[in-house]
């Protein structure tokens, strides 16, 4: 089977994976978040370990248990995630950015619970977060960097433009409008996009897709 075929392909390699959604605090009780379950990133971390890699998983808040023998670094905000990945990337061979990183964060995070009656909650000023995938790609050298693109429409067009704009080696394009491929589901139909073109993979469980993605990433590494 697939797991056996892939065994040892990442022996001696150090893989860093981002997973889950980030939470951007508005005040101590409110935040801006998203619907990411973290399942895909966790499946990739687990598969990377099964393939022989040393694995660091930088994870936003999820309900998932840490995969066996994976070193998890728990983060909350996009800025926390950036700092953890930036530090972990130095010793890495392969980086897979599967996290749903918040694109914007509140400019001010109140230190007390805002009161709706007399504090402005109808208008929260936001600032764009740093792009982890693009920043690591810009200094990747020989390392392989893989990003994800979750889209509801124009999948290949949008995902292909992300390959170029982020400067990574590959993009895993995921059509999240499909009923069998939505946030939180266990199966996915993804398309692997590199400079060589787009290859649609069959619909399969996330943990099998994880092996497929890492097998392809390992081929790019050589
Ligand atoms: N990503 C990242 N840091 C960010 C935003 C995104 O590392 N601040 C990464 C994600 O982990 C993913 C890839 O970039 O691997 C694409 O994320 P996506 O949200 O699809 O793309 P964006 O560039 O943020 O564009 P948009 O959300 O508008 O589609
Ligand atoms: Ca985004």
mmCIF file of C-alpha atoms and ligand atoms in Angstrom:
data_model
loop_
_atom_site.group_PDB
_atom_site.id
_atom_site.type_symbol
_atom_site.label_atom_id
_atom_site.label_comp_id
_atom_site.label_asym_id
_atom_site.label_seq_id
_atom_site.Cartn_x
_atom_site.Cartn_y
_atom_site.Cartn_z
ATOM 1 C CA UNK A 1 0.000 0.000 0.000
ATOM 2 C CA UNK A 2 0.866 3.671 -0.170
ATOM 3 C CA UNK A 3 2.334 3.953 3.341
ATOM 4 C CA UNK A 4 4.671 1.019 2.637
ATOM 5 C CA UNK A 5 5.702 2.412 -0.756
ATOM 6 C CA UNK A 6 6.590 5.715 0.893
ATOM 7 C CA UNK A 7 8.435 4.256 3.902
ATOM 8 C CA UNK A 8 11.927 5.685 4.295
ATOM 9 C CA UNK A 9 11.524 8.343 1.565
ATOM 10 C CA UNK A 10 12.108 11.082 4.139
ATOM 11 C CA UNK A 11 14.708 9.231 6.232
ATOM 12 C CA UNK A 12 17.071 11.739 7.838
ATOM 13 C CA UNK A 13 15.023 14.706 6.648
ATOM 14 C CA UNK A 14 13.592 17.442 8.844
ATOM 15 C CA UNK A 15 10.039 18.436 7.935
ATOM 16 C CA UNK A 16 8.175 21.464 9.303
ATOM 17 C CA UNK A 17 4.394 21.602 8.886
ATOM 18 C CA UNK A 18 1.941 24.404 9.681
ATOM 19 C CA UNK A 19 -1.631 23.397 10.482
ATOM 20 C CA UNK A 20 -4.938 24.669 11.786
ATOM 21 C CA UNK A 21 -6.377 28.143 11.752
ATOM 22 C CA UNK A 22 -4.961 31.089 13.649
ATOM 23 C CA UNK A 23 -6.968 33.238 16.051
ATOM 24 C CA UNK A 24 -6.530 36.995 16.126
ATOM 25 C CA UNK A 25 -7.535 38.544 19.425
ATOM 26 C CA UNK A 26 -9.905 41.498 19.510
ATOM 27 C CA UNK A 27 -10.031 41.473 23.312
ATOM 28 C CA UNK A 28 -9.550 38.737 25.977
ATOM 29 C CA UNK A 29 -12.782 36.939 24.943
ATOM 30 C CA UNK A 30 -13.275 37.722 21.240
ATOM 31 C CA UNK A 31 -11.216 36.791 18.215
ATOM 32 C CA UNK A 32 -11.267 36.581 14.425
ATOM 33 C CA UNK A 33 -10.895 32.986 13.250
ATOM 34 C CA UNK A 34 -11.740 30.638 10.404
ATOM 35 C CA UNK A 35 -13.185 27.162 9.776
ATOM 36 C CA UNK A 36 -9.938 25.214 9.371
ATOM 37 C CA UNK A 37 -10.029 21.877 11.224
ATOM 38 C CA UNK A 38 -6.283 21.264 10.998
ATOM 39 C CA UNK A 39 -6.880 17.708 9.729
ATOM 40 C CA UNK A 40 -4.843 18.015 6.542
ATOM 41 C CA UNK A 41 -1.795 19.484 8.249
ATOM 42 C CA UNK A 42 -1.944 16.875 11.008
ATOM 43 C CA UNK A 43 -2.218 14.107 8.395
ATOM 44 C CA UNK A 44 0.879 15.497 6.686
ATOM 45 C CA UNK A 45 2.833 15.669 9.947
ATOM 46 C CA UNK A 46 1.844 12.087 10.743
ATOM 47 C CA UNK A 47 2.744 10.828 7.246
ATOM 48 C CA UNK A 48 6.103 12.659 7.323
ATOM 49 C CA UNK A 49 6.982 10.836 10.542
ATOM 50 C CA UNK A 50 5.896 7.512 9.014
ATOM 51 C CA UNK A 51 8.205 8.266 6.063
ATOM 52 C CA UNK A 52 11.185 8.629 8.408
ATOM 53 C CA UNK A 53 11.359 12.384 8.934
ATOM 54 C CA UNK A 54 11.911 14.337 12.122
ATOM 55 C CA UNK A 55 8.774 16.464 12.282
ATOM 56 C CA UNK A 56 7.891 19.809 13.834
ATOM 57 C CA UNK A 57 4.200 20.727 13.662
ATOM 58 C CA UNK A 58 3.410 24.401 14.213
ATOM 59 C CA UNK A 59 -0.274 24.363 15.032
ATOM 60 C CA UNK A 60 -3.020 26.854 15.682
ATOM 61 C CA UNK A 61 -5.745 25.836 18.169
ATOM 62 C CA UNK A 62 -7.429 22.560 17.035
ATOM 63 C CA UNK A 63 -9.261 19.672 18.667
ATOM 64 C CA UNK A 64 -6.777 17.145 17.300
ATOM 65 C CA UNK A 65 -4.318 15.022 19.294
ATOM 66 C CA UNK A 66 -0.628 15.499 18.497
ATOM 67 C CA UNK A 67 0.517 12.654 16.181
ATOM 68 C CA UNK A 68 2.968 10.176 17.753
ATOM 69 C CA UNK A 69 6.617 11.250 17.797
ATOM 70 C CA UNK A 70 5.802 14.651 16.295
ATOM 71 C CA UNK A 71 7.073 17.744 18.105
ATOM 72 C CA UNK A 72 4.171 20.183 18.230
ATOM 73 C CA UNK A 73 4.589 23.886 18.834
ATOM 74 C CA UNK A 74 1.243 25.417 19.820
ATOM 75 C CA UNK A 75 0.556 28.931 18.592
ATOM 76 C CA UNK A 76 -2.515 31.137 18.563
ATOM 77 C CA UNK A 77 -2.033 34.139 16.271
ATOM 78 C CA UNK A 78 -0.577 34.573 12.790
ATOM 79 C CA UNK A 79 2.298 36.502 14.319
ATOM 80 C CA UNK A 80 3.056 33.656 16.803
ATOM 81 C CA UNK A 81 2.967 31.204 13.894
ATOM 82 C CA UNK A 82 5.332 33.342 11.816
ATOM 83 C CA UNK A 83 7.882 33.476 14.628
ATOM 84 C CA UNK A 84 7.705 29.730 15.346
ATOM 85 C CA UNK A 85 8.072 28.791 11.662
ATOM 86 C CA UNK A 86 10.842 31.329 11.090
ATOM 87 C CA UNK A 87 12.855 29.700 13.906
ATOM 88 C CA UNK A 88 12.075 26.104 12.876
ATOM 89 C CA UNK A 89 12.809 26.704 9.179
ATOM 90 C CA UNK A 90 16.574 27.099 9.728
ATOM 91 C CA UNK A 91 17.111 23.390 10.306
ATOM 92 C CA UNK A 92 14.406 22.198 7.906
ATOM 93 C CA UNK A 93 14.617 20.386 4.579
ATOM 94 C CA UNK A 94 10.943 20.583 3.672
ATOM 95 C CA UNK A 95 8.263 23.062 4.786
ATOM 96 C CA UNK A 96 4.574 22.360 4.184
ATOM 97 C CA UNK A 97 2.274 25.314 4.912
ATOM 98 C CA UNK A 98 -1.165 23.781 5.436
ATOM 99 C CA UNK A 99 -2.351 26.318 8.020
ATOM 100 C CA UNK A 100 -5.230 28.704 7.410
ATOM 101 C CA UNK A 101 -3.390 31.804 8.561
ATOM 102 C CA UNK A 102 -5.523 34.869 9.284
ATOM 103 C CA UNK A 103 -4.960 37.426 6.556
ATOM 104 C CA UNK A 104 -5.740 40.391 8.817
ATOM 105 C CA UNK A 105 -5.378 41.034 12.531
ATOM 106 C CA UNK A 106 -6.803 43.809 14.729
ATOM 107 C CA UNK A 107 -4.473 46.799 14.981
ATOM 108 C CA UNK A 108 -5.303 47.068 18.687
ATOM 109 C CA UNK A 109 -5.991 44.128 20.998
ATOM 110 C CA UNK A 110 -7.930 45.422 24.010
ATOM 111 C CA UNK A 111 -6.621 44.264 27.410
ATOM 112 C CA UNK A 112 -10.172 44.202 28.828
ATOM 113 C CA UNK A 113 -13.462 42.886 27.467
ATOM 114 C CA UNK A 114 -14.912 45.575 25.219
ATOM 115 C CA UNK A 115 -18.443 46.663 26.144
ATOM 116 C CA UNK A 116 -20.793 46.767 23.176
ATOM 117 C CA UNK A 117 -22.789 49.675 24.583
ATOM 118 C CA UNK A 118 -20.002 52.204 24.704
ATOM 119 C CA UNK A 119 -16.883 50.821 23.000
ATOM 120 C CA UNK A 120 -16.518 50.543 19.258
ATOM 121 C CA UNK A 121 -17.257 46.955 18.251
ATOM 122 C CA UNK A 122 -18.959 47.795 14.951
ATOM 123 C CA UNK A 123 -15.696 48.835 13.359
ATOM 124 C CA UNK A 124 -12.460 46.988 14.098
ATOM 125 C CA UNK A 125 -9.383 48.370 12.394
ATOM 126 C CA UNK A 126 -7.309 45.599 10.800
ATOM 127 C CA UNK A 127 -3.796 45.291 9.449
ATOM 128 C CA UNK A 128 -2.551 42.595 7.056
ATOM 129 C CA UNK A 129 -0.507 39.779 8.612
ATOM 130 C CA UNK A 130 2.890 38.704 7.290
ATOM 131 C CA UNK A 131 2.786 35.907 4.723
ATOM 132 C CA UNK A 132 4.673 32.957 6.223
ATOM 133 C CA UNK A 133 4.746 30.923 3.004
ATOM 134 C CA UNK A 134 6.025 33.816 0.885
ATOM 135 C CA UNK A 135 8.607 34.870 3.478
ATOM 136 C CA UNK A 136 10.079 31.377 3.885
ATOM 137 C CA UNK A 137 10.027 30.819 0.105
ATOM 138 C CA UNK A 138 12.044 34.004 -0.354
ATOM 139 C CA UNK A 139 14.910 32.511 1.701
ATOM 140 C CA UNK A 140 14.467 28.829 0.927
ATOM 141 C CA UNK A 141 17.671 28.101 -1.007
ATOM 142 C CA UNK A 142 17.777 24.308 -1.557
ATOM 143 C CA UNK A 143 14.839 23.625 0.733
ATOM 144 C CA UNK A 144 11.491 22.500 -0.672
ATOM 145 C CA UNK A 145 8.490 24.660 0.256
ATOM 146 C CA UNK A 146 4.919 23.509 -0.395
ATOM 147 C CA UNK A 147 1.856 25.704 0.059
ATOM 148 C CA UNK A 148 -1.872 25.063 0.038
ATOM 149 C CA UNK A 149 -4.628 26.970 -1.705
ATOM 150 C CA UNK A 150 -8.190 26.433 -0.531
ATOM 151 C CA UNK A 151 -10.536 27.985 -3.069
ATOM 152 C CA UNK A 152 -14.277 27.981 -3.725
ATOM 153 C CA UNK A 153 -13.985 28.988 -7.397
ATOM 154 C CA UNK A 154 -11.435 29.337 -10.234
ATOM 155 C CA UNK A 155 -9.349 26.694 -8.420
ATOM 156 C CA UNK A 156 -6.526 26.150 -10.902
ATOM 157 C CA UNK A 157 -6.267 29.785 -11.921
ATOM 158 C CA UNK A 158 -6.096 31.126 -8.371
ATOM 159 C CA UNK A 159 -3.854 28.318 -7.091
ATOM 160 C CA UNK A 160 -1.435 28.666 -10.023
ATOM 161 C CA UNK A 161 -1.134 32.389 -9.440
ATOM 162 C CA UNK A 162 -0.282 31.634 -5.788
ATOM 163 C CA UNK A 163 2.573 29.362 -6.932
ATOM 164 C CA UNK A 164 4.089 32.387 -8.655
ATOM 165 C CA UNK A 165 3.237 35.083 -6.116
ATOM 166 C CA UNK A 166 4.459 33.092 -3.104
ATOM 167 C CA UNK A 167 7.573 31.735 -4.822
ATOM 168 C CA UNK A 168 7.128 28.209 -3.430
ATOM 169 C CA UNK A 169 7.934 24.919 -5.210
ATOM 170 C CA UNK A 170 4.431 23.478 -5.246
ATOM 171 C CA UNK A 171 0.844 24.309 -4.351
ATOM 172 C CA UNK A 172 -1.744 21.798 -3.190
ATOM 173 C CA UNK A 173 -4.978 23.172 -4.604
ATOM 174 C CA UNK A 174 -8.092 22.161 -2.692
ATOM 175 C CA UNK A 175 -11.611 22.899 -3.965
ATOM 176 C CA UNK A 176 -13.471 23.621 -0.717
ATOM 177 C CA UNK A 177 -16.805 24.105 -2.477
ATOM 178 C CA UNK A 178 -17.052 20.336 -3.110
ATOM 179 C CA UNK A 179 -19.289 18.456 -0.699
ATOM 180 C CA UNK A 180 -16.645 15.713 -0.281
ATOM 181 C CA UNK A 181 -13.814 18.170 0.183
ATOM 182 C CA UNK A 182 -14.985 20.804 2.627
ATOM 183 C CA UNK A 183 -13.448 22.039 5.843
ATOM 184 C CA UNK A 184 -13.486 19.294 8.447
ATOM 185 C CA UNK A 185 -14.036 16.449 5.985
ATOM 186 C CA UNK A 186 -11.826 13.350 5.918
ATOM 187 C CA UNK A 187 -11.454 13.065 2.142
ATOM 188 C CA UNK A 188 -10.148 15.502 -0.428
ATOM 189 C CA UNK A 189 -9.692 15.860 -4.134
ATOM 190 C CA UNK A 190 -6.584 17.953 -4.596
ATOM 191 C CA UNK A 191 -4.521 19.160 -7.526
ATOM 192 C CA UNK A 192 -0.710 19.216 -7.317
ATOM 193 C CA UNK A 193 0.643 22.316 -9.050
ATOM 194 C CA UNK A 194 4.306 22.979 -9.836
ATOM 195 C CA UNK A 195 6.180 24.869 -12.547
ATOM 196 C CA UNK A 196 5.642 21.710 -14.654
ATOM 197 C CA UNK A 197 1.865 22.056 -14.555
ATOM 198 C CA UNK A 198 -1.226 20.856 -12.707
ATOM 199 C CA UNK A 199 -1.964 17.210 -11.883
ATOM 200 C CA UNK A 200 -5.361 16.325 -10.451
ATOM 201 C CA UNK A 201 -5.156 13.522 -7.874
ATOM 202 C CA UNK A 202 -8.113 11.196 -7.337
ATOM 203 C CA UNK A 203 -10.416 11.793 -4.368
ATOM 204 C CA UNK A 204 -8.850 10.019 -1.388
ATOM 205 C CA UNK A 205 -8.711 10.142 2.398
ATOM 206 C CA UNK A 206 -6.633 13.031 3.771
ATOM 207 C CA UNK A 207 -4.080 10.624 5.263
ATOM 208 C CA UNK A 208 -3.462 9.027 1.842
ATOM 209 C CA UNK A 209 -3.311 12.408 0.139
ATOM 210 C CA UNK A 210 -0.704 13.348 2.756
ATOM 211 C CA UNK A 211 1.603 10.525 1.598
ATOM 212 C CA UNK A 212 1.074 11.489 -2.059
ATOM 213 C CA UNK A 213 1.947 15.113 -1.341
ATOM 214 C CA UNK A 214 5.080 14.203 0.635
ATOM 215 C CA UNK A 215 6.214 11.673 -1.969
ATOM 216 C CA UNK A 216 6.041 14.450 -4.558
ATOM 217 C CA UNK A 217 7.789 16.915 -2.239
ATOM 218 C CA UNK A 218 10.581 14.363 -1.651
ATOM 219 C CA UNK A 219 11.057 14.030 -5.432
ATOM 220 C CA UNK A 220 11.402 17.822 -5.737
ATOM 221 C CA UNK A 221 14.039 17.752 -3.008
ATOM 222 C CA UNK A 222 16.469 15.655 -5.012
HETATM 223 N N1 LIG B 1 -0.217 31.667 4.102
HETATM 224 C C1 LIG B 1 0.782 31.990 4.995
HETATM 225 N N2 LIG B 1 0.735 33.162 5.693
HETATM 226 C C2 LIG B 1 -0.278 34.033 5.515
HETATM 227 C C3 LIG B 1 -1.325 33.715 4.596
HETATM 228 C C4 LIG B 1 -1.261 32.521 3.905
HETATM 229 O O1 LIG B 1 1.720 31.193 5.170
HETATM 230 N N3 LIG B 1 -0.298 35.174 6.218
HETATM 231 C C5 LIG B 1 -0.109 30.412 3.347
HETATM 232 C C6 LIG B 1 -1.145 29.357 3.696
HETATM 233 O O2 LIG B 1 -0.686 28.530 4.752
HETATM 234 C C7 LIG B 1 -1.251 28.590 2.385
HETATM 235 C C8 LIG B 1 -0.970 29.651 1.329
HETATM 236 O O3 LIG B 1 -0.311 30.717 1.992
HETATM 237 O O4 LIG B 1 -0.235 27.617 2.271
HETATM 238 C C9 LIG B 1 -2.166 30.161 0.618
HETATM 239 O O5 LIG B 1 -3.084 30.669 1.557
HETATM 240 P P1 LIG B 1 -4.431 31.265 1.035
HETATM 241 O O6 LIG B 1 -5.218 31.778 2.192
HETATM 242 O O7 LIG B 1 -5.080 30.286 0.105
HETATM 243 O O8 LIG B 1 -3.904 32.463 0.122
HETATM 244 P P2 LIG B 1 -3.757 34.006 0.381
HETATM 245 O O9 LIG B 1 -2.478 34.428 -0.259
HETATM 246 O O10 LIG B 1 -3.913 34.345 1.828
HETATM 247 O O11 LIG B 1 -4.941 34.632 -0.462
HETATM 248 P P3 LIG B 1 -6.557 34.572 -0.226
HETATM 249 O O12 LIG B 1 -6.811 34.132 1.197
HETATM 250 O O13 LIG B 1 -7.025 35.950 -0.519
HETATM 251 O O14 LIG B 1 -7.059 33.545 -1.235
HETATM 252 CA CA1 LIG B 2 -5.698 33.722 3.103
#
